[in-house]
XYZ file of C-alpha atoms in Angstrom:
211
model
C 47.617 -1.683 69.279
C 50.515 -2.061 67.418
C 51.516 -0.120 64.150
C 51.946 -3.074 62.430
C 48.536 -4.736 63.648
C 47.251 -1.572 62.982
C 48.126 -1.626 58.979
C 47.008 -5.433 58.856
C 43.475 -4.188 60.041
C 43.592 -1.322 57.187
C 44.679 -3.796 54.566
C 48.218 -2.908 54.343
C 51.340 -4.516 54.387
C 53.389 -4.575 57.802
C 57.193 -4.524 56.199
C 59.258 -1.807 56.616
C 61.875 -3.700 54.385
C 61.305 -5.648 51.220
C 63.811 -7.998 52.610
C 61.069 -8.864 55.521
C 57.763 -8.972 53.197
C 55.766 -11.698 53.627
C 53.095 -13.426 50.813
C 50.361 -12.119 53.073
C 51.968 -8.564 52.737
C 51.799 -8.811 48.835
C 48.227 -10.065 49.142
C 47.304 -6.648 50.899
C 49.366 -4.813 48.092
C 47.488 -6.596 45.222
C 43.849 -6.062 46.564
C 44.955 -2.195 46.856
C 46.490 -2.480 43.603
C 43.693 -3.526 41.662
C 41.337 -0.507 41.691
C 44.373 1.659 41.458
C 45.450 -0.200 38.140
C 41.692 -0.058 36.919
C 41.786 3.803 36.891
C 44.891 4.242 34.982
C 43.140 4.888 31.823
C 41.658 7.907 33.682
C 44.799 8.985 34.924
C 46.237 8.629 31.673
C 43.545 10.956 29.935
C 43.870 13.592 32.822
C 47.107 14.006 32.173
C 46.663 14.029 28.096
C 44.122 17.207 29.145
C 46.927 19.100 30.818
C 48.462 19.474 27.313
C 45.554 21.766 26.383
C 46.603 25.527 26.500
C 50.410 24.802 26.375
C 51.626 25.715 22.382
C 54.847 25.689 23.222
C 55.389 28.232 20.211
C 53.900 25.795 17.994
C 50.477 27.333 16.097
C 48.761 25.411 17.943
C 48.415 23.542 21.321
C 49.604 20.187 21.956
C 46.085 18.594 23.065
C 45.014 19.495 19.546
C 47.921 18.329 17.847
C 47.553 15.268 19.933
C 43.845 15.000 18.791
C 44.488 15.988 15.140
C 47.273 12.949 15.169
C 44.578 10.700 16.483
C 41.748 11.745 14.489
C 43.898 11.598 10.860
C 44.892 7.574 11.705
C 41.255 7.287 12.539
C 39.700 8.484 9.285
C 42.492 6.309 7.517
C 41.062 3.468 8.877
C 43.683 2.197 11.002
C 42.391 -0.003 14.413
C 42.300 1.339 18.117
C 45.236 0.729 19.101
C 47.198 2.375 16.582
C 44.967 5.510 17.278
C 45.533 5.295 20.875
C 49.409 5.462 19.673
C 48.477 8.617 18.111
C 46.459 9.816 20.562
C 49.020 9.864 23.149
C 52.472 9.748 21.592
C 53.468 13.465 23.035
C 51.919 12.882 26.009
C 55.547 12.923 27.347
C 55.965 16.560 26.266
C 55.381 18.492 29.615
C 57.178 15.739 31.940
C 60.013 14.765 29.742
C 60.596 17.645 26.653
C 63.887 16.437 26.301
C 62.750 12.839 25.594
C 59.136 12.804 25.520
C 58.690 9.549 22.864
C 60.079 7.330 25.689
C 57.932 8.396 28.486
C 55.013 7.549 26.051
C 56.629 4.652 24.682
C 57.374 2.916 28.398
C 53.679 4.109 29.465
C 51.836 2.616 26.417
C 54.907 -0.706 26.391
C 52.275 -3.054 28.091
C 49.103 -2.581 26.373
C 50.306 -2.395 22.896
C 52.125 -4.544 19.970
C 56.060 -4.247 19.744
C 55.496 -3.042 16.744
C 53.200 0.420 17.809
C 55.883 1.167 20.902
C 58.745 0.857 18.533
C 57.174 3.448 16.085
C 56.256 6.051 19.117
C 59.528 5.208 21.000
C 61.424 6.375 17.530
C 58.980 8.496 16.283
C 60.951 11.497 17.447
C 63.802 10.784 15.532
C 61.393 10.255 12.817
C 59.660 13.554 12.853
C 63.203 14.913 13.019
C 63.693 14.655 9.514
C 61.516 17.287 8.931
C 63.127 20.063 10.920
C 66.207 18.723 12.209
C 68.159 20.581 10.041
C 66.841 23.470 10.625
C 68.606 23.515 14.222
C 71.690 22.471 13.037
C 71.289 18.563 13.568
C 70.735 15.546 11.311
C 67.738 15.865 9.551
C 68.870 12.431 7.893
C 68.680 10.876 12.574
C 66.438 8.192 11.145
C 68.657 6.431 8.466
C 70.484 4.501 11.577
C 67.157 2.744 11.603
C 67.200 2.017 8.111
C 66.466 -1.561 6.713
C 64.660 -2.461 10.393
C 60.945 -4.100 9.751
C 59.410 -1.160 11.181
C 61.267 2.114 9.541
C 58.682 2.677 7.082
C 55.677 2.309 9.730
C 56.936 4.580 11.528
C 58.037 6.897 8.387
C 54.462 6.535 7.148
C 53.453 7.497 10.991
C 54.847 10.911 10.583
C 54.266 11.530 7.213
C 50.378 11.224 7.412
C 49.435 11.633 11.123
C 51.981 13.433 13.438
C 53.602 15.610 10.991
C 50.714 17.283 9.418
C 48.728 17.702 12.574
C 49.149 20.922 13.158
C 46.814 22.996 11.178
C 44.565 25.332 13.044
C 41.970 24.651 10.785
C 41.720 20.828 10.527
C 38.946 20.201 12.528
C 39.722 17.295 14.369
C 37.304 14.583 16.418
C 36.725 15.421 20.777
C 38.263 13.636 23.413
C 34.939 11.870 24.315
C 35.476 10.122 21.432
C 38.322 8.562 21.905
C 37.926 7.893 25.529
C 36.230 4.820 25.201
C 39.227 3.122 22.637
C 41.659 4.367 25.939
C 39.825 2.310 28.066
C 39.709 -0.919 25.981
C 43.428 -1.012 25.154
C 44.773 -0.462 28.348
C 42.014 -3.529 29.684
C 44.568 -6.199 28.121
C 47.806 -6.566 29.500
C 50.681 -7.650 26.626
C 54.038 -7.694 28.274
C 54.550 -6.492 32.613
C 57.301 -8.070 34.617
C 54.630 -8.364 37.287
C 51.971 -10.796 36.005
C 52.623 -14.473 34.900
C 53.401 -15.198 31.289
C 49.770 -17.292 31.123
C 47.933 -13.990 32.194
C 49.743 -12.112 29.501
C 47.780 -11.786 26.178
C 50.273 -11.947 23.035
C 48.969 -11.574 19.773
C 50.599 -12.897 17.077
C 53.407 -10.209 15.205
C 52.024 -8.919 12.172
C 53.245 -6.028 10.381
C 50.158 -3.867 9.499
C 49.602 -3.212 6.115
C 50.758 0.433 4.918
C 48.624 2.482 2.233
C-alpha cells in the first residue's frame, strides 16, 4: 500500500504541497479539525494554569493576578466576555514578556467584540502609565491613543481591574468558576479568515457603558 493510500484510509490528507491539495484533502483536514478546535478552551485554561507559581518579582503570582483581574470586573457587574478579557489578558506573559497583550489579543481576536481586543491589545500601554516612568519611559505611552472611542474603556480597564489586582489579600473567585464563561465565549466564532462571512456571528458595535 501506498503512503498516500495509506493517509486516505487514516483520514488524512495525501499532499505533500499545498499547491497539489485537493477539496477531498481539506475535507480530511476539517473532520480532524473539528474536535481539535472544540478543545481549545481547554487548551487555553491549561496554559492560563502554568502562570501559577511564576511572580515574576511581583507580590504575587500571575494566575492570581489574572484571577483577581477577572474576579474585580465580575463583582462590577460587567458580562462574560469582558471577564474572560480579564481573565486572560496576561496570559501572554510566559510566551511573549516582551509583548504579551498581543499574544492575548490575537488569541482572544475571534471570539470577542473589537472593542474588548482593542482594550487588551493596548492595555499594556495603558497600565504603563502607572510605572512607566519609573523605568525611565513614558508614563504619559497612552496619550497617542487619545480621543479614540475606546481610550477611556480601556483607561477604566486598568484603573479598576488590572491595576489593582495585585493585593495578596484580595481574595479573589477559583478557576472553576470561571471555566464555564471560557467555554461559552470561545463557542461563537466573530471574525476567522477561515469560515464564511454567513457562519460568522457579528453583534452589533456598542460601546459598553462605563461606571
Amino acid at each position: 500500500m501506498s503512503e498516500d493510500s495509506n493517509h486516505k484510509e487514516m483520514g488524512r490528507a495525501t499532499f505533500h504541497s499545498m499547491d497539489s491539495c485537493t477539496q477531498e484533502d481539506w475535507a480530511a483536514i476539517n473532520q480532524a479539525m473539528s474536535p481539535f478546535l472544540k478543545e481549545l478552551p481547554d487548551r487555553v485554561l491549561m496554559h492560563l494554569k502554568v502562570l501559577a507559581g511564576d511572580c515574576g518579582g511581583f507580590a504575587i503570582d500571575r494566575l492570581d493576578h489574572s484571577l483577581q483581574t477577572a474576579t474585580r470586573a465580575m463583582q462590577a457587574g460587567r458580562d462574560e466576555e469582558y471577564i474572560v478579557c480579564a481573565l486572560l489578558h496576561d496570559i501572554g506573559d510566559l510566551l511573549g514578556p516582551r509583548n504579551h497583550a498581543d499574544i492575548a489579543a490575537a488569541m482572544l481576536k475571534p471570539f470577542v467584540s473589537e472593542q474588548n481586543h482593542w482594550m487588551v491589545e493596548k492595555h499594556a500601554i495603558f497600565q504603563g502609565y502607572y510605572f512607566f516612568h519609573h523605568l525611565g519611559l513614558d508614563r504619559n505611552m497612552r496619550d497617542q491613543f487619545r480621543g479614540h472611542e475606546w481610550f477611556d474603556y480601556t483607561e477604566e480597564f486598568c484603573a479598576k481591574f488590572d491595576g489593582p489586582a495585585f493585593d495578596p489579600s484580595y481574595k479573589h473567585a477559583p478557576l472553576s468558576e470561571f471555566e464555564p464563561m471560557v467555554h461559552r465565549v470561545f463557542a461563537t466564532v466573530k471574525r476567522s479568515i477561515y469560515m464564511p462571512s454567513e457562519k460568522l456571528v457579528r453583534p452589533p458595535k456598542t460601546t459598553a457603558d462605563i461606571a
